[in-house]
Amino acid sequence: LAALVLLFVSGGVLLFIELGGQSDDAQIQQLVQNFASAADHQDAKKIMAELCQAEAAGFADSGAASSTPVATPERHFLTPGTSDIQIAGDVASAKVTRSQNGPPANSFSVTLYFHRENGTWKVCDSAATQFNQHRKRLS
Amino acid sequence: LNRKLSAIISFIAALLVAVSLIVSEVPAAQAADDPCAAQIASLGQVQSQISAHNAEPHTFTVPKEQAALDAYDAEAAQLNAAQASDVTALENCEVTLGVLAGRGPNSLPLKRPTNQIRNNIGQLKAELPADVQQYKNPGSAGYWRVPPDLGPLYDALRQNNPGNIIGSPYLQGQPRPSVGDPDPAYPNDIIPSVEGNPNIPAVSADHIVSLAEIMNLPGFTELSPENMYIITRAPLNFQWLSQAANLAKSSREVAFMEDADPTWVEEQQVLHDTVRTQLEDIIQKLVANQ
């Protein structure tokens, strides 16, 4: 019976992931990859699509919003590495590491913040305050 | 002696006014549609009065006509003072426009609207509500937004702004970067060429203070249509930026993700604050004098 229950629960979880989409961590990792690619290709429309509403609106009113993507990125960053994902309700943070083979070789890390809007995670630097307040309350 | 003296005095009285007339006469044709139109009109009015004054009989016999001579001289002095004041106002207006024109002999020329564009902006300005709303601060994300009341006016002012810049004018005292020049935003990168043409650098003239922010500057909605157009295209407010730098400037996240140089980011903030202060000051002066 226990094995049956375990099978049932595991199947349910798998079904949830399949139907309900990716886990938060996976969504954020995918978001970081998409955003990095959009930034590398200087694709204003894709950048805007990955930003939270407040930031996308400001970006839309800037001169950069009409930028056209470049075929080959000027910069040669490798796929970003995402680690230390922390979720606090509808806000989150992650450490993003980027490196390029060069020349010259370069590697750096930044902390990005995210906001979940209508069930979808968006890149959102202005969520940093809310995220840090949330963490402060929990600590 | 009296006759001789009176001739000399009358000559001097007439000369006082005539000299200043020669120094600063403004051609009437120049007044039309000029950003300093109010100052030119005022100066023109004083100069008409000076002409009328000079046309009056101005030969006096003293002491018999001392009072008339004194009155004539007093009027001359008053007209000279008025003219000097108007010349100063016109010079101030032209200095203001000079500041807007930016630095250096090769700077972008100050652009003026066509009649059609001026009329369109005037129409949109006339349609603004009496209590037009502007934002006092940027939005929660730190970026300036266009107030809903000002949307149509913003669209009109943004059209073809700055447009196709011909030649290589200096912006902020700097020439248009060439392909292969270092990109100040990314010290390890160079300015690339546009796709399909290896000789044309992928750079654009960037508004240092964004149009969205300008729409929110105090007094902006009180500007004349002509001055709205001039302020939103002032060479003072342009700089050359690579597209990559422009994106980093418009989104903190892009700057983080692309590792924009923190020194460049700080310099951009300082430049923005300096130009914003200049624009605020000029708007106040234009509103007061238009």
Tab-separated table of C-alpha atoms in Angstrom:
chain	number	residue	atom	x	y	z
A	1	LEU	CA	0.000	0.000	0.000
A	2	ALA	CA	2.864	2.382	0.947
A	3	ALA	CA	4.503	1.724	-2.386
A	4	LEU	CA	1.230	2.445	-4.129
A	5	VAL	CA	0.824	5.721	-2.247
A	6	LEU	CA	4.421	6.686	-3.052
A	7	LEU	CA	3.852	5.900	-6.713
A	8	PHE	CA	0.651	7.922	-6.698
A	9	VAL	CA	2.291	10.931	-5.022
A	10	SER	CA	5.352	10.809	-7.320
A	11	GLY	CA	3.106	10.578	-10.338
A	12	GLY	CA	1.134	13.553	-9.063
A	13	VAL	CA	4.262	15.607	-8.603
A	14	LEU	CA	5.527	14.723	-12.057
A	15	LEU	CA	2.113	15.507	-13.543
A	16	PHE	CA	2.106	18.869	-11.697
A	17	ILE	CA	5.508	19.770	-13.067
A	18	GLU	CA	4.503	18.672	-16.559
A	19	LEU	CA	1.175	20.485	-16.561
A	20	GLY	CA	1.887	23.334	-14.227
A	21	GLY	CA	5.201	24.276	-15.781
A	22	GLN	CA	8.692	24.442	-14.465
A	23	SER	CA	9.700	24.859	-10.859
A	24	ASP	CA	10.527	28.391	-9.695
A	25	ASP	CA	14.255	27.657	-9.785
A	26	ALA	CA	14.079	26.301	-13.310
A	27	GLN	CA	11.940	29.249	-14.441
A	28	ILE	CA	14.421	31.726	-12.996
A	29	GLN	CA	17.381	29.902	-14.566
A	30	GLN	CA	15.652	29.971	-17.942
A	31	LEU	CA	14.741	33.633	-17.475
A	32	VAL	CA	18.379	34.546	-16.755
A	33	GLN	CA	19.521	32.717	-19.889
A	34	ASN	CA	16.894	34.432	-22.040
A	35	PHE	CA	17.668	37.834	-20.572
A	36	ALA	CA	21.414	37.382	-21.047
A	37	SER	CA	20.866	36.394	-24.670
A	38	ALA	CA	18.554	39.377	-25.271
A	39	ALA	CA	21.107	41.750	-23.693
A	40	ASP	CA	24.018	40.209	-25.630
A	41	HIS	CA	22.096	40.573	-28.909
A	42	GLN	CA	20.945	44.089	-27.919
A	43	ASP	CA	17.382	43.044	-28.628
A	44	ALA	CA	15.263	45.773	-27.067
A	45	LYS	CA	11.937	43.967	-27.571
A	46	LYS	CA	13.169	40.797	-25.889
A	47	ILE	CA	14.821	42.763	-23.078
A	48	MET	CA	11.537	44.562	-22.460
A	49	ALA	CA	9.594	41.281	-22.485
A	50	GLU	CA	11.748	39.887	-19.662
A	51	LEU	CA	11.516	42.980	-17.427
A	52	CYS	CA	8.887	43.510	-14.732
A	53	GLN	CA	6.103	45.946	-15.628
A	54	ALA	CA	7.514	48.957	-13.771
A	55	GLU	CA	10.900	48.652	-15.428
A	56	ALA	CA	9.588	47.711	-18.868
A	57	ALA	CA	7.419	50.830	-18.852
A	58	GLY	CA	10.413	53.054	-18.092
A	59	PHE	CA	12.489	51.255	-20.706
A	60	ALA	CA	9.709	51.724	-23.289
A	61	ASP	CA	9.872	55.499	-22.763
A	62	SER	CA	13.648	55.577	-23.285
A	63	GLY	CA	15.503	56.112	-26.537
A	64	ALA	CA	16.977	52.616	-26.320
A	65	ALA	CA	13.563	51.001	-26.839
A	66	SER	CA	13.897	51.365	-30.609
A	67	SER	CA	17.311	49.636	-30.749
A	68	THR	CA	17.594	46.944	-33.384
A	69	PRO	CA	19.220	43.628	-32.465
A	70	VAL	CA	22.711	42.827	-33.684
A	71	ALA	CA	23.311	39.593	-35.582
A	72	THR	CA	26.513	38.798	-33.748
A	73	PRO	CA	26.937	39.991	-30.173
A	74	GLU	CA	29.854	42.353	-29.687
A	75	ARG	CA	30.576	40.589	-26.465
A	76	HIS	CA	31.273	36.901	-26.191
A	77	PHE	CA	29.942	35.962	-22.823
A	78	LEU	CA	29.209	32.316	-22.248
A	79	THR	CA	25.871	31.091	-21.018
A	80	PRO	CA	25.349	32.552	-17.569
A	81	GLY	CA	25.642	30.410	-14.496
A	82	THR	CA	22.824	30.895	-11.999
A	83	SER	CA	23.246	29.909	-8.380
A	84	ASP	CA	22.013	30.698	-4.878
A	85	ILE	CA	18.407	31.251	-5.957
A	86	GLN	CA	16.393	32.551	-3.014
A	87	ILE	CA	12.658	32.988	-3.187
A	88	ALA	CA	10.646	35.136	-0.788
A	89	GLY	CA	7.001	35.086	-1.835
A	90	ASP	CA	6.727	36.830	-5.193
A	91	VAL	CA	10.254	38.218	-5.152
A	92	ALA	CA	13.528	36.402	-5.556
A	93	SER	CA	17.243	36.863	-6.007
A	94	ALA	CA	19.977	34.855	-7.687
A	95	LYS	CA	23.708	35.092	-8.157
A	96	VAL	CA	24.569	35.219	-11.848
A	97	THR	CA	28.088	34.521	-13.022
A	98	ARG	CA	29.236	35.314	-16.531
A	99	SER	CA	32.565	34.587	-18.129
A	100	GLN	CA	34.143	35.009	-21.512
A	101	ASN	CA	37.100	33.237	-22.989
A	102	GLY	CA	38.502	36.535	-24.191
A	103	PRO	CA	40.537	38.111	-25.313
A	104	PRO	CA	40.788	39.334	-22.669
A	105	ALA	CA	39.386	36.614	-20.429
A	106	ASN	CA	36.813	38.036	-18.072
A	107	SER	CA	34.557	36.748	-15.358
A	108	PHE	CA	32.189	38.537	-13.008
A	109	SER	CA	29.202	37.900	-10.769
A	110	VAL	CA	26.145	40.025	-10.083
A	111	THR	CA	23.018	39.610	-7.996
A	112	LEU	CA	19.830	39.910	-9.991
A	113	TYR	CA	16.367	40.342	-8.488
A	114	PHE	CA	13.095	39.007	-9.796
A	115	HIS	CA	9.396	39.664	-9.398
A	116	ARG	CA	6.631	37.192	-10.129
A	117	GLU	CA	3.877	38.842	-12.167
A	118	ASN	CA	0.778	36.887	-13.181
A	119	GLY	CA	2.587	33.683	-12.341
A	120	THR	CA	5.664	34.467	-14.449
A	121	TRP	CA	9.057	35.505	-13.100
A	122	LYS	CA	10.490	38.743	-14.507
A	123	VAL	CA	13.866	40.430	-14.076
A	124	CYS	CA	13.259	43.344	-11.709
A	125	ASP	CA	16.036	45.253	-10.003
A	126	SER	CA	13.500	47.399	-8.164
A	127	ALA	CA	12.288	44.231	-6.385
A	128	ALA	CA	15.532	44.301	-4.366
A	129	THR	CA	14.013	46.465	-1.637
A	130	GLN	CA	10.966	44.236	-1.232
A	131	PHE	CA	13.178	41.133	-1.270
A	132	ASN	CA	15.514	42.476	1.409
A	133	GLN	CA	12.599	43.626	3.589
A	134	HIS	CA	11.059	40.172	3.288
A	135	ARG	CA	14.302	38.512	4.318
A	136	LYS	CA	14.727	40.923	7.224
A	137	ARG	CA	11.280	40.015	8.532
A	138	LEU	CA	12.114	36.324	8.339
A	139	SER	CA	15.504	36.604	10.064
B	1	LEU	CA	27.440	132.409	-28.481
B	2	ASN	CA	23.944	131.342	-27.514
B	3	ARG	CA	23.155	130.293	-31.059
B	4	LYS	CA	26.416	128.436	-31.348
B	5	LEU	CA	25.883	126.684	-27.996
B	6	SER	CA	22.314	125.764	-28.826
B	7	ALA	CA	23.433	124.207	-32.087
B	8	ILE	CA	26.037	122.122	-30.267
B	9	ILE	CA	23.611	121.017	-27.550
B	10	SER	CA	20.922	120.054	-30.022
B	11	PHE	CA	23.471	118.099	-32.014
B	12	ILE	CA	24.594	116.222	-28.895
B	13	ALA	CA	21.008	115.459	-27.868
B	14	ALA	CA	20.239	113.974	-31.240
B	15	LEU	CA	23.531	112.105	-31.316
B	16	LEU	CA	22.894	110.300	-28.020
B	17	VAL	CA	19.943	108.483	-29.451
B	18	ALA	CA	21.229	108.078	-32.970
B	19	VAL	CA	24.435	106.323	-31.888
B	20	SER	CA	22.612	103.596	-30.021
B	21	LEU	CA	20.240	103.229	-32.927
B	22	ILE	CA	23.125	102.389	-35.233
B	23	VAL	CA	24.703	99.937	-32.756
B	24	SER	CA	21.752	97.658	-32.197
B	25	GLU	CA	19.113	98.062	-34.822
B	26	VAL	CA	17.201	94.817	-35.346
B	27	PRO	CA	15.940	93.992	-38.830
B	28	ALA	CA	12.175	93.565	-38.710
B	29	ALA	CA	12.315	90.364	-40.773
B	30	GLN	CA	14.445	88.682	-38.100
B	31	ALA	CA	11.634	88.935	-35.555
B	32	ALA	CA	9.303	86.420	-37.206
B	33	ASP	CA	9.227	83.004	-35.447
B	34	ASP	CA	12.405	83.742	-33.520
B	35	PRO	CA	12.806	82.080	-30.085
B	36	CYS	CA	13.756	85.555	-28.854
B	37	ALA	CA	10.719	87.112	-30.605
B	38	ALA	CA	9.449	88.903	-27.490
B	39	GLN	CA	12.812	90.558	-26.903
B	40	ILE	CA	13.167	91.506	-30.567
B	41	ALA	CA	9.655	92.973	-30.625
B	42	SER	CA	10.300	95.033	-27.519
B	43	LEU	CA	13.570	96.339	-28.897
B	44	GLY	CA	11.900	97.145	-32.205
B	45	GLN	CA	9.222	99.135	-30.389
B	46	VAL	CA	11.807	101.213	-28.536
B	47	GLN	CA	13.686	101.806	-31.763
B	48	SER	CA	10.506	103.082	-33.421
B	49	GLN	CA	10.096	105.492	-30.534
B	50	ILE	CA	13.707	106.587	-31.007
B	51	SER	CA	13.061	107.249	-34.694
B	52	ALA	CA	10.011	109.310	-33.792
B	53	HIS	CA	12.030	111.163	-31.187
B	54	ASN	CA	14.779	111.937	-33.681
B	55	ALA	CA	12.227	113.145	-36.208
B	56	GLU	CA	10.944	115.782	-33.781
B	57	PRO	CA	12.351	119.348	-34.049
B	58	HIS	CA	15.533	119.376	-32.036
B	59	THR	CA	17.085	122.781	-32.422
B	60	PHE	CA	16.747	124.804	-29.269
B	61	THR	CA	17.770	128.270	-28.270
B	62	VAL	CA	18.938	128.451	-24.698
B	63	PRO	CA	18.138	129.780	-22.223
B	64	LYS	CA	14.845	130.680	-23.916
B	65	GLU	CA	13.987	127.050	-24.765
B	66	GLN	CA	15.869	125.441	-21.894
B	67	ALA	CA	12.777	123.590	-20.640
B	68	ALA	CA	12.060	122.121	-24.073
B	69	LEU	CA	15.693	121.064	-24.426
B	70	ASP	CA	15.614	119.422	-20.968
B	71	ALA	CA	12.436	117.537	-21.888
B	72	TYR	CA	13.966	116.417	-25.158
B	73	ASP	CA	17.117	115.224	-23.403
B	74	ALA	CA	15.108	113.486	-20.682
B	75	GLU	CA	13.152	111.599	-23.312
B	76	ALA	CA	16.403	110.694	-25.075
B	77	ALA	CA	17.858	109.393	-21.810
B	78	GLN	CA	14.740	107.356	-21.081
B	79	LEU	CA	14.738	105.853	-24.579
B	80	ASN	CA	18.450	105.077	-24.392
B	81	ALA	CA	17.945	103.318	-21.054
B	82	ALA	CA	14.995	101.340	-22.418
B	83	GLN	CA	17.015	100.383	-25.457
B	84	ALA	CA	19.999	99.285	-23.322
B	85	SER	CA	17.678	97.180	-21.178
B	86	ASP	CA	16.101	95.524	-24.246
B	87	VAL	CA	19.499	94.872	-25.794
B	88	THR	CA	20.568	93.130	-22.550
B	89	ALA	CA	17.367	91.041	-22.565
B	90	LEU	CA	17.970	90.057	-26.183
B	91	GLU	CA	21.590	89.190	-25.442
B	92	ASN	CA	20.483	87.045	-22.476
B	93	CYS	CA	18.007	85.251	-24.706
B	94	GLU	CA	20.701	84.618	-27.292
B	95	VAL	CA	23.118	83.410	-24.584
B	96	THR	CA	20.420	80.995	-23.418
B	97	LEU	CA	20.057	79.684	-26.954
B	98	GLY	CA	23.839	79.516	-27.144
B	99	VAL	CA	23.884	77.269	-24.056
B	100	LEU	CA	21.231	75.075	-25.653
B	101	ALA	CA	23.360	74.842	-28.766
B	102	GLY	CA	26.026	73.002	-26.858
B	103	ARG	CA	29.778	73.243	-26.886
B	104	GLY	CA	32.348	73.695	-29.604
B	105	PRO	CA	32.414	75.121	-33.090
B	106	ASN	CA	31.364	71.794	-34.657
B	107	SER	CA	28.340	71.301	-32.451
B	108	LEU	CA	24.988	70.185	-33.816
B	109	PRO	CA	22.997	73.227	-35.038
B	110	LEU	CA	20.018	74.358	-33.000
B	111	LYS	CA	16.989	73.016	-34.853
B	112	ARG	CA	13.815	75.048	-35.396
B	113	PRO	CA	10.395	73.614	-36.246
B	114	THR	CA	8.661	74.067	-39.561
B	115	ASN	CA	5.393	76.017	-39.480
B	116	GLN	CA	3.432	72.764	-39.798
B	117	ILE	CA	5.229	71.150	-36.845
B	118	ARG	CA	4.929	74.318	-34.749
B	119	ASN	CA	1.207	74.473	-35.443
B	120	ASN	CA	0.773	70.805	-34.577
B	121	ILE	CA	2.617	71.206	-31.268
B	122	GLY	CA	0.599	74.372	-30.598
B	123	GLN	CA	-2.654	72.496	-31.216
B	124	LEU	CA	-1.640	69.648	-28.871
B	125	LYS	CA	-0.554	72.149	-26.230
B	126	ALA	CA	-3.912	73.930	-26.519
B	127	GLU	CA	-5.668	70.616	-25.864
B	128	LEU	CA	-3.854	70.037	-22.552
B	129	PRO	CA	-6.139	70.155	-19.511
B	130	ALA	CA	-5.871	73.267	-17.358
B	131	ASP	CA	-4.576	71.181	-14.455
B	132	VAL	CA	-2.116	69.179	-16.546
B	133	GLN	CA	-0.368	66.569	-14.415
B	134	GLN	CA	3.403	66.132	-14.409
B	135	TYR	CA	5.361	63.680	-12.274
B	136	LYS	CA	7.623	65.156	-9.617
B	137	ASN	CA	9.696	61.999	-9.288
B	138	PRO	CA	10.596	59.008	-11.424
B	139	GLY	CA	8.490	55.859	-11.084
B	140	SER	CA	9.022	53.199	-8.449
B	141	ALA	CA	11.657	51.520	-10.622
B	142	GLY	CA	13.602	54.776	-10.858
B	143	TYR	CA	12.734	55.533	-14.485
B	144	TRP	CA	10.854	58.609	-15.668
B	145	ARG	CA	7.468	58.044	-17.267
B	146	VAL	CA	5.452	60.184	-19.651
B	147	PRO	CA	2.372	61.545	-17.844
B	148	PRO	CA	-0.854	60.422	-19.568
B	149	ASP	CA	-1.929	64.051	-20.155
B	150	LEU	CA	1.237	64.651	-22.148
B	151	GLY	CA	1.201	61.469	-24.256
B	152	PRO	CA	0.147	63.038	-27.598
B	153	LEU	CA	2.537	65.971	-27.141
B	154	TYR	CA	5.344	63.528	-26.281
B	155	ASP	CA	4.636	61.501	-29.420
B	156	ALA	CA	4.799	64.647	-31.560
B	157	LEU	CA	8.033	65.852	-29.961
B	158	ARG	CA	9.640	62.408	-30.154
B	159	GLN	CA	8.975	62.077	-33.875
B	160	ASN	CA	12.217	62.062	-35.865
B	161	ASN	CA	14.085	63.259	-32.798
B	162	PRO	CA	17.042	63.589	-33.260
B	163	GLY	CA	16.521	62.135	-36.739
B	164	ASN	CA	19.247	61.402	-39.204
B	165	ILE	CA	22.273	63.410	-38.120
B	166	ILE	CA	24.280	64.346	-41.159
B	167	GLY	CA	28.040	64.664	-40.997
B	168	SER	CA	29.942	64.306	-37.782
B	169	PRO	CA	28.973	67.102	-35.444
B	170	TYR	CA	30.525	67.246	-31.989
B	171	LEU	CA	28.266	66.316	-29.071
B	172	GLN	CA	29.459	67.205	-25.571
B	173	GLY	CA	32.652	68.369	-27.269
B	174	GLN	CA	33.295	64.898	-28.698
B	175	PRO	CA	33.252	63.808	-32.357
B	176	ARG	CA	31.135	60.893	-33.532
B	177	PRO	CA	33.083	57.734	-32.573
B	178	SER	CA	34.554	55.701	-35.407
B	179	VAL	CA	34.425	51.944	-35.938
B	180	GLY	CA	37.121	50.396	-33.752
B	181	ASP	CA	37.195	53.196	-31.164
B	182	PRO	CA	36.989	52.044	-27.531
B	183	ASP	CA	33.504	52.037	-26.010
B	184	PRO	CA	33.666	54.025	-22.741
B	185	ALA	CA	30.812	51.941	-21.311
B	186	TYR	CA	32.714	48.694	-21.902
B	187	PRO	CA	36.478	49.241	-21.700
B	188	ASN	CA	37.255	45.836	-23.220
B	189	ASP	CA	35.047	46.470	-26.244
B	190	ILE	CA	35.268	48.576	-29.352
B	191	ILE	CA	32.603	50.409	-31.314
B	192	PRO	CA	31.305	47.987	-33.960
B	193	SER	CA	29.976	48.837	-37.399
B	194	VAL	CA	26.317	48.692	-38.304
B	195	GLU	CA	25.180	45.493	-39.921
B	196	GLY	CA	25.946	45.431	-43.631
B	197	ASN	CA	28.216	48.474	-43.681
B	198	PRO	CA	31.666	48.078	-42.114
B	199	ASN	CA	32.412	51.800	-42.311
B	200	ILE	CA	29.438	53.132	-40.360
B	201	PRO	CA	29.827	53.024	-36.569
B	202	ALA	CA	26.920	51.598	-34.554
B	203	VAL	CA	26.394	54.720	-32.477
B	204	SER	CA	23.516	57.106	-31.991
B	205	ALA	CA	22.869	60.535	-30.543
B	206	ASP	CA	21.407	59.852	-27.116
B	207	HIS	CA	19.237	62.243	-25.088
B	208	ILE	CA	21.220	62.692	-21.848
B	209	VAL	CA	18.020	63.714	-20.063
B	210	SER	CA	15.369	61.495	-21.606
B	211	LEU	CA	12.398	62.986	-23.399
B	212	ALA	CA	10.132	61.387	-20.799
B	213	GLU	CA	11.989	63.258	-18.051
B	214	ILE	CA	11.973	66.549	-19.990
B	215	MET	CA	8.170	66.344	-20.241
B	216	ASN	CA	8.130	66.426	-16.423
B	217	LEU	CA	10.511	69.362	-15.925
B	218	PRO	CA	8.916	72.318	-14.102
B	219	GLY	CA	7.585	74.903	-16.560
B	220	PHE	CA	7.849	72.650	-19.614
B	221	THR	CA	4.124	72.787	-20.367
B	222	GLU	CA	4.246	76.594	-20.210
B	223	LEU	CA	6.825	76.830	-22.995
B	224	SER	CA	5.759	78.111	-26.404
B	225	PRO	CA	5.486	75.394	-29.093
B	226	GLU	CA	8.682	76.747	-30.657
B	227	ASN	CA	10.577	76.495	-27.375
B	228	MET	CA	9.180	73.015	-26.610
B	229	TYR	CA	10.603	71.853	-29.915
B	230	ILE	CA	13.965	73.548	-29.322
B	231	ILE	CA	14.348	72.240	-25.757
B	232	THR	CA	13.610	68.635	-26.721
B	233	ARG	CA	16.208	68.777	-29.505
B	234	ALA	CA	18.832	70.939	-27.842
B	235	PRO	CA	22.368	69.886	-28.822
B	236	LEU	CA	23.269	70.543	-25.163
B	237	ASN	CA	21.286	67.402	-24.292
B	238	PHE	CA	22.882	64.987	-26.772
B	239	GLN	CA	25.852	62.666	-26.482
B	240	TRP	CA	27.246	59.946	-28.707
B	241	LEU	CA	26.616	56.464	-27.326
B	242	SER	CA	27.063	52.994	-28.719
B	243	GLN	CA	23.823	51.036	-28.872
B	244	ALA	CA	25.163	48.683	-26.208
B	245	ALA	CA	25.856	51.651	-23.942
B	246	ASN	CA	22.423	53.145	-24.641
B	247	LEU	CA	20.741	49.897	-23.578
B	248	ALA	CA	22.847	49.739	-20.421
B	249	LYS	CA	21.902	53.328	-19.631
B	250	SER	CA	18.204	52.552	-20.059
B	251	SER	CA	18.172	49.352	-17.995
B	252	ARG	CA	20.165	48.674	-14.851
B	253	GLU	CA	19.710	44.958	-15.422
B	254	VAL	CA	21.346	45.162	-18.858
B	255	ALA	CA	24.210	47.151	-17.343
B	256	PHE	CA	24.658	44.449	-14.683
B	257	MET	CA	24.353	41.597	-17.157
B	258	GLU	CA	26.831	43.138	-19.608
B	259	ASP	CA	29.249	44.337	-16.912
B	260	ALA	CA	29.136	48.023	-17.823
B	261	ASP	CA	32.056	49.982	-16.387
B	262	PRO	CA	30.945	51.378	-12.976
B	263	THR	CA	32.992	54.551	-13.535
B	264	TRP	CA	31.136	55.184	-16.796
B	265	VAL	CA	27.816	54.575	-15.024
B	266	GLU	CA	28.749	57.162	-12.370
B	267	GLU	CA	29.902	59.657	-15.012
B	268	GLN	CA	26.585	59.255	-16.789
B	269	GLN	CA	24.769	60.159	-13.596
B	270	VAL	CA	26.897	63.289	-13.098
B	271	LEU	CA	26.412	64.344	-16.731
B	272	HIS	CA	22.665	63.770	-16.442
B	273	ASP	CA	22.417	65.871	-13.271
B	274	THR	CA	24.445	68.722	-14.800
B	275	VAL	CA	22.409	68.875	-18.003
B	276	ARG	CA	19.120	68.546	-16.129
B	277	THR	CA	20.016	71.574	-13.984
B	278	GLN	CA	20.906	73.566	-17.124
B	279	LEU	CA	17.651	72.610	-18.839
B	280	GLU	CA	15.607	73.527	-15.761
B	281	ASP	CA	17.306	76.921	-15.616
B	282	ILE	CA	16.826	77.595	-19.335
B	283	ILE	CA	13.145	76.583	-19.231
B	284	GLN	CA	12.531	79.056	-16.414
B	285	LYS	CA	14.265	81.826	-18.380
B	286	LEU	CA	12.392	81.020	-21.579
B	287	VAL	CA	9.042	80.930	-19.775
B	288	ALA	CA	9.789	84.293	-18.179
B	289	ASN	CA	10.784	85.942	-21.452
B	290	GLN	CA	8.756	84.338	-24.234
